Amino acid sequence: MPKPVLLVTRRLPVEIEALAAQDYDARLTASDTAIADLLARAEGADAILCCPGDRMDTATITALPDRVKVIGTFSVGHDHIDIAAARARGIKVCNTPDVLSVATAECAMLLILSAARRAGEGERLVRSGEWAGWAPTQLLGTQVSGRRLGIFGMGRIGREIARMARGFDMEIHYRDMARLPPDLECGAMFHDSDDSFLPMCEFLSLNAPGGDGTRHWLDHARIARLPGGAVVVNAARGTLVDDAALIAALRSGHIAAAGLDVYDSEPNVHSDYLTLQNVVLLPHLGSATTETRDAMGRVVLDGIAAILAGRSPANLVS
Ligand code: 8YV
């Protein structure tokens, strides 16, 4: 029996490409950026393995060949895929939940610590060759330990950040659609309104999914309700932030510092961020560890295989 055809939109870890080639007639690519001719290359494919940043919008999904039965995304986020359009075509979608929660939470903690302790400025100073040595008032930051951390979106990644932040004696507050059961809440304080949540956030970590429901959630009005000198980090989706509002608050000092791993219109970064010293900028590294990317590859390939075999895997999105 011929193997099913799998179209892969970007270069994957070596181990994952080998697995794909073993189980599929795999159409691999050597490119780290999205393939331009997706529709032509999808001809004859049973499944597509795509990535964040590959726009699987209504037009693309509508034009996919009939044979495509499943789209697996090499990410937990699926805001780049028009799920309704896929459903209308009878195409199933699966993703990579759980296996990236620790790595992404580590990235959020990295941003919290780097932004609060001015690590980006410090690194630039040393590299400039201008560092004149220790000084009592040099690059003073904000202490993280013992402070209040607000988590917007207390899903798997948000809860992992809470677990790590407890190691810094942080007091955890969270905002989500519903309160978690006590075994998942682990003492974190639930807020059912922005009014009660935002003033608590000396540190604010954004961990909600992207998409229309959260677009520009962090806007002028919400930023104004954060305590003065707050630190904001985003290792979720750039679309959660109104960049103009965050930039204005970083300039005024109302927000002391920010750490961003993701951007609206990635890979384009609002040019004003590049001129601000009090923002730490990473290139969407959240899940970028060897162990995690290998695990993500295995999970998404297992999901695709299950769907092609007529089963409903745990990582089925729709
Ligand atoms: C990120 C992601 O690295 O899987 C996704 O959807 O984008 C993650 O891998 C993270 O959320 C951004 O820091």
Short mmCIF file of C-alpha atoms and ligand atoms in Angstrom, two decimals:
data_model
loop_
_atom_site.label_atom_id
_atom_site.label_comp_id
_atom_site.label_asym_id
_atom_site.label_seq_id
_atom_site.Cartn_x
_atom_site.Cartn_y
_atom_site.Cartn_z
CA MET A 1 0.00 0.00 0.00
CA PRO A 2 1.46 3.41 -0.87
CA LYS A 3 2.29 5.67 2.06
CA PRO A 4 0.10 8.73 2.58
CA VAL A 5 1.54 11.97 1.23
CA LEU A 6 2.55 14.57 3.83
CA LEU A 7 3.43 18.11 2.79
CA VAL A 8 5.74 19.84 5.31
CA THR A 9 5.90 23.64 5.02
CA ARG A 10 9.24 24.28 6.78
CA ARG A 11 12.45 22.52 7.69
CA LEU A 12 11.94 20.43 10.86
CA PRO A 13 14.36 18.92 13.41
CA VAL A 14 16.38 16.08 11.84
CA GLU A 15 14.77 13.38 13.98
CA ILE A 16 11.29 14.56 13.03
CA GLU A 17 12.05 14.71 9.32
CA ALA A 18 13.37 11.13 9.57
CA LEU A 19 10.16 10.01 11.30
CA ALA A 20 8.05 11.77 8.68
CA ALA A 21 10.03 10.14 5.87
CA GLN A 22 9.63 6.72 7.49
CA ASP A 23 5.84 6.87 7.78
CA TYR A 24 4.91 9.07 4.82
CA ASP A 25 5.73 9.95 1.29
CA ALA A 26 7.03 13.17 2.84
CA ARG A 27 7.46 16.35 0.83
CA LEU A 28 10.14 18.06 2.91
CA THR A 29 11.77 21.44 2.43
CA ALA A 30 15.20 22.82 3.31
CA SER A 31 13.68 26.25 3.98
CA ASP A 32 13.13 27.88 7.39
CA THR A 33 10.56 30.23 5.90
CA ALA A 34 7.13 29.25 4.62
CA ILE A 35 7.05 27.65 1.19
CA ALA A 36 5.62 30.07 -1.37
CA ASP A 37 3.85 27.53 -3.58
CA LEU A 38 1.82 25.75 -0.90
CA LEU A 39 -1.24 25.11 -3.05
CA ALA A 40 0.74 23.66 -5.95
CA ARG A 41 2.79 21.48 -3.59
CA ALA A 42 -0.36 20.30 -1.78
CA GLU A 43 -1.58 18.60 -4.96
CA GLY A 44 -1.91 14.88 -4.12
CA ALA A 45 -1.22 15.43 -0.39
CA ASP A 46 -3.28 13.68 2.30
CA ALA A 47 -1.96 15.84 5.11
CA ILE A 48 -0.16 19.15 5.67
CA LEU A 49 2.22 19.88 8.52
CA CYS A 50 2.39 23.67 8.91
CA CYS A 51 3.87 26.13 11.41
CA PRO A 52 2.95 29.41 13.14
CA GLY A 53 3.42 32.16 10.58
CA ASP A 54 2.05 30.02 7.72
CA ARG A 55 -1.19 31.77 6.86
CA MET A 56 -3.76 29.03 6.51
CA ASP A 57 -6.53 31.54 5.91
CA THR A 58 -9.98 31.06 4.34
CA ALA A 59 -8.73 31.52 0.77
CA THR A 60 -5.89 29.02 1.19
CA ILE A 61 -7.99 26.39 2.92
CA THR A 62 -10.82 26.77 0.43
CA ALA A 63 -8.37 26.22 -2.43
CA LEU A 64 -6.71 23.10 -0.96
CA PRO A 65 -7.10 19.92 -3.02
CA ASP A 66 -9.99 17.66 -1.91
CA ARG A 67 -7.58 14.93 -0.93
CA VAL A 68 -6.21 16.89 2.08
CA LYS A 69 -7.80 15.42 5.20
CA VAL A 70 -5.74 16.92 8.00
CA ILE A 71 -3.66 19.98 8.87
CA GLY A 72 -1.26 19.47 11.77
CA THR A 73 0.44 22.54 13.17
CA PHE A 74 3.89 22.44 14.73
CA SER A 75 2.64 24.70 17.57
CA VAL A 76 0.05 24.82 20.29
CA GLY A 77 -1.34 28.10 18.92
CA HIS A 78 -3.62 27.70 15.92
CA ASP A 79 -4.65 31.31 15.28
CA HIS A 80 -2.91 31.13 11.87
CA ILE A 81 -5.43 28.50 10.73
CA ASP A 82 -9.01 29.37 9.83
CA ILE A 83 -10.63 26.58 11.83
CA ALA A 84 -14.15 27.32 10.55
CA ALA A 85 -12.95 27.11 6.93
CA ALA A 86 -11.19 23.81 7.67
CA ARG A 87 -14.33 22.44 9.32
CA ALA A 88 -16.42 23.51 6.33
CA ARG A 89 -14.06 21.50 4.10
CA GLY A 90 -14.11 18.47 6.43
CA ILE A 91 -10.40 18.97 7.19
CA LYS A 92 -9.31 18.07 10.74
CA VAL A 93 -6.76 20.15 12.62
CA CYS A 94 -4.34 19.01 15.34
CA ASN A 95 -1.57 20.79 17.31
CA THR A 96 1.15 20.27 19.96
CA PRO A 97 -0.28 20.98 23.44
CA ASP A 98 1.43 20.16 26.78
CA VAL A 99 4.90 19.27 25.51
CA LEU A 100 5.92 22.93 25.12
CA SER A 101 4.46 24.31 28.34
CA VAL A 102 7.69 24.08 30.36
CA ALA A 103 9.90 25.58 27.62
CA THR A 104 7.47 28.44 26.98
CA ALA A 105 7.11 29.13 30.71
CA GLU A 106 10.91 29.22 30.99
CA CYS A 107 10.89 31.82 28.23
CA ALA A 108 8.31 33.91 30.10
CA MET A 109 10.45 33.71 33.25
CA LEU A 110 13.50 34.68 31.18
CA LEU A 111 11.60 37.75 29.96
CA ILE A 112 10.40 38.63 33.48
CA LEU A 113 13.92 38.45 34.91
CA SER A 114 15.60 40.10 31.92
CA ALA A 115 13.13 42.98 31.78
CA ALA A 116 13.10 43.58 35.54
CA ARG A 117 16.88 43.34 35.91
CA ARG A 118 17.73 45.21 32.69
CA ALA A 119 19.69 42.29 31.25
CA GLY A 120 19.43 43.57 27.66
CA GLU A 121 20.89 46.96 28.58
CA GLY A 122 23.62 45.29 30.64
CA GLU A 123 24.59 42.98 27.83
CA ARG A 124 24.70 45.84 25.34
CA LEU A 125 26.88 47.85 27.75
CA VAL A 126 29.45 45.07 28.13
CA ARG A 127 29.52 44.38 24.39
CA SER A 128 29.98 48.09 23.65
CA GLY A 129 33.34 48.08 25.43
CA GLU A 130 32.16 51.17 27.35
CA TRP A 131 31.57 49.52 30.72
CA ALA A 132 33.61 51.38 33.33
CA GLY A 133 33.06 48.91 36.18
CA TRP A 134 30.71 48.41 39.12
CA ALA A 135 28.86 51.49 40.34
CA PRO A 136 26.32 51.89 43.15
CA THR A 137 23.64 53.37 40.92
CA GLN A 138 24.34 51.53 37.69
CA LEU A 139 21.45 49.87 35.82
CA LEU A 140 19.23 49.54 38.88
CA GLY A 141 16.31 47.28 38.17
CA THR A 142 13.23 46.00 39.95
CA GLN A 143 13.29 43.03 42.32
CA VAL A 144 11.20 40.07 41.15
CA SER A 145 11.13 37.93 44.31
CA GLY A 146 8.16 38.39 46.59
CA ARG A 147 6.26 40.57 44.10
CA ARG A 148 2.76 40.10 42.64
CA LEU A 149 2.50 38.36 39.27
CA GLY A 150 -0.71 38.59 37.24
CA ILE A 151 -1.23 35.92 34.58
CA PHE A 152 -3.72 36.68 31.82
CA GLY A 153 -4.70 33.22 30.53
CA MET A 154 -4.20 30.48 33.11
CA GLY A 155 -4.01 27.52 30.74
CA ARG A 156 -1.23 24.94 30.69
CA ILE A 157 1.52 27.49 30.02
CA GLY A 158 0.13 30.06 32.47
CA ARG A 159 -0.02 27.43 35.22
CA GLU A 160 3.56 26.37 34.51
CA ILE A 161 4.69 29.99 34.85
CA ALA A 162 2.81 30.19 38.16
CA ARG A 163 4.64 27.05 39.37
CA MET A 164 8.02 28.51 38.45
CA ALA A 165 7.20 31.96 39.84
CA ARG A 166 6.27 30.43 43.21
CA GLY A 167 9.96 29.51 43.41
CA PHE A 168 10.58 33.27 43.49
CA ASP A 169 7.95 33.68 46.24
CA MET A 170 5.74 35.59 43.85
CA GLU A 171 2.07 36.02 44.76
CA ILE A 172 0.04 34.72 41.83
CA HIS A 173 -3.12 36.39 40.52
CA TYR A 174 -4.90 35.29 37.37
CA ARG A 175 -7.60 36.33 34.97
CA ASP A 176 -9.42 33.80 32.84
CA MET A 177 -12.92 32.98 31.69
CA ALA A 178 -13.57 30.66 34.65
CA ARG A 179 -12.02 29.83 37.98
CA LEU A 180 -9.79 26.74 38.06
CA PRO A 181 -10.38 23.84 40.45
CA PRO A 182 -8.23 24.08 43.60
CA ASP A 183 -5.75 21.39 42.49
CA LEU A 184 -4.88 23.45 39.39
CA GLU A 185 -5.20 26.84 41.06
CA CYS A 186 -2.62 25.96 43.74
CA GLY A 187 -3.47 29.02 45.81
CA ALA A 188 -3.42 31.52 42.91
CA MET A 189 -6.03 34.27 43.21
CA PHE A 190 -8.74 34.29 40.53
CA HIS A 191 -10.14 37.60 39.24
CA ASP A 192 -13.42 37.75 37.38
CA SER A 193 -12.89 41.32 36.24
CA ASP A 194 -10.10 43.46 34.81
CA ASP A 195 -10.97 46.04 37.47
CA SER A 196 -9.84 43.79 40.28
CA PHE A 197 -7.06 42.06 38.33
CA LEU A 198 -5.04 44.82 36.69
CA PRO A 199 -4.19 46.89 39.80
CA MET A 200 -2.67 43.70 41.31
CA CYS A 201 -0.21 43.17 38.45
CA GLU A 202 3.20 44.47 39.47
CA PHE A 203 4.25 41.94 36.85
CA LEU A 204 1.86 40.98 34.06
CA SER A 205 2.40 37.89 31.91
CA LEU A 206 0.23 37.47 28.82
CA ASN A 207 -0.58 33.82 28.17
CA ALA A 208 -3.94 33.79 26.42
CA PRO A 209 -4.38 32.45 22.88
CA GLY A 210 -4.30 34.85 19.94
CA GLY A 211 -7.28 35.47 17.67
CA ASP A 212 -10.19 37.89 17.47
CA GLY A 213 -11.28 37.43 21.11
CA THR A 214 -8.00 38.75 22.54
CA ARG A 215 -6.90 41.17 19.83
CA HIS A 216 -5.19 44.20 21.41
CA TRP A 217 -6.42 43.17 24.87
CA LEU A 218 -3.56 45.13 26.42
CA ASP A 219 -4.65 48.58 25.28
CA HIS A 220 -4.36 52.15 26.65
CA ALA A 221 -7.24 51.72 29.08
CA ARG A 222 -5.98 48.47 30.62
CA ILE A 223 -2.39 49.71 30.78
CA ALA A 224 -3.63 52.77 32.69
CA ARG A 225 -5.04 50.43 35.38
CA LEU A 226 -1.72 48.65 35.96
CA PRO A 227 0.31 49.91 38.92
CA GLY A 228 2.96 52.49 38.01
CA GLY A 229 6.31 50.80 37.30
CA ALA A 230 4.73 47.49 36.25
CA VAL A 231 6.67 45.00 34.12
CA VAL A 232 4.83 43.34 31.19
CA VAL A 233 5.89 40.20 29.33
CA ASN A 234 4.38 38.45 26.32
CA ALA A 235 5.28 34.88 25.33
CA ALA A 236 1.86 34.17 23.82
CA ARG A 237 0.88 36.10 20.69
CA GLY A 238 1.82 39.60 19.55
CA THR A 239 -1.78 40.32 18.63
CA LEU A 240 -2.65 40.55 22.35
CA VAL A 241 -0.84 43.90 22.60
CA ASP A 242 -1.71 47.32 21.21
CA ASP A 243 1.87 48.27 20.39
CA ALA A 244 1.25 52.03 20.29
CA ALA A 245 -0.21 51.89 23.82
CA LEU A 246 2.65 49.78 25.20
CA ILE A 247 5.28 51.97 23.55
CA ALA A 248 3.69 55.13 25.00
CA ALA A 249 3.67 53.57 28.49
CA LEU A 250 7.30 52.39 28.17
CA ARG A 251 8.25 55.94 27.16
CA SER A 252 6.37 57.58 30.04
CA GLY A 253 7.73 55.07 32.56
CA HIS A 254 4.23 54.00 33.64
CA ILE A 255 5.45 50.59 32.50
CA ALA A 256 9.02 50.24 33.74
CA ALA A 257 10.01 47.48 31.36
CA ALA A 258 8.65 44.90 28.97
CA GLY A 259 9.83 41.59 27.57
CA LEU A 260 8.47 40.43 24.22
CA ASP A 261 8.94 37.11 22.45
CA VAL A 262 6.11 37.61 19.95
CA TYR A 263 4.86 40.47 17.75
CA ASP A 264 1.81 41.62 15.86
CA SER A 265 2.62 40.99 12.14
CA GLU A 266 5.63 38.80 12.93
CA PRO A 267 8.45 38.86 11.83
CA ASN A 268 7.92 42.63 11.52
CA VAL A 269 8.65 44.35 14.82
CA HIS A 270 7.27 47.85 15.51
CA SER A 271 10.30 50.05 14.84
CA ASP A 272 9.81 52.09 18.05
CA TYR A 273 10.61 49.02 20.17
CA LEU A 274 14.04 48.95 18.56
CA THR A 275 14.82 52.40 19.94
CA LEU A 276 13.62 51.74 23.50
CA GLN A 277 16.16 50.52 26.04
CA ASN A 278 13.55 49.24 28.51
CA VAL A 279 12.19 46.48 26.33
CA VAL A 280 13.81 43.06 25.91
CA LEU A 281 13.14 41.57 22.47
CA LEU A 282 13.40 37.88 21.60
CA PRO A 283 12.69 36.28 18.20
CA HIS A 284 9.77 33.96 19.13
CA LEU A 285 11.94 31.51 21.06
CA GLY A 286 9.28 30.25 23.51
CA SER A 287 9.37 26.57 22.62
CA ALA A 288 12.84 26.62 21.06
CA THR A 289 14.68 23.87 22.90
CA THR A 290 15.90 20.73 21.18
CA GLU A 291 13.93 18.49 23.53
CA THR A 292 10.73 20.47 23.11
CA ARG A 293 10.86 20.81 19.33
CA ASP A 294 11.49 17.06 19.01
CA ALA A 295 8.55 16.35 21.33
CA MET A 296 6.33 18.75 19.36
CA GLY A 297 7.23 16.94 16.16
CA ARG A 298 6.34 13.56 17.61
CA VAL A 299 3.02 14.82 18.98
CA VAL A 300 1.91 16.43 15.76
CA LEU A 301 2.95 13.43 13.65
CA ASP A 302 1.08 11.08 16.01
CA GLY A 303 -1.99 13.31 15.73
CA ILE A 304 -1.87 13.33 11.94
CA ALA A 305 -1.45 9.53 11.83
CA ALA A 306 -4.39 9.03 14.21
CA ILE A 307 -6.64 11.29 12.17
CA LEU A 308 -5.70 9.59 8.89
CA ALA A 309 -6.53 6.27 10.59
CA GLY A 310 -9.99 7.61 11.49
CA ARG A 311 -9.32 8.16 15.19
CA SER A 312 -9.70 11.29 17.36
CA PRO A 313 -6.36 12.05 19.03
CA ALA A 314 -6.04 14.03 22.28
CA ASN A 315 -4.43 16.87 20.32
CA LEU A 316 -7.38 17.26 17.94
CA VAL A 317 -8.31 20.95 17.74
CA SER A 318 -11.30 20.57 15.48
C1 8YV B 1 5.86 29.82 21.40
C2 8YV B 1 4.14 28.90 20.09
O1 8YV B 1 7.21 29.68 21.23
O2 8YV B 1 3.43 26.72 19.93
C3 8YV B 1 3.14 27.90 19.78
O3 8YV B 1 2.03 28.26 19.35
O4 8YV B 1 4.17 29.94 19.50
C4 8YV B 1 5.12 28.57 21.14
O5 8YV B 1 5.90 27.55 20.62
C5 8YV B 1 5.41 30.69 22.51
O6 8YV B 1 4.05 30.71 22.77
C6 8YV B 1 5.89 32.12 22.31
O7 8YV B 1 6.81 32.39 23.26
#
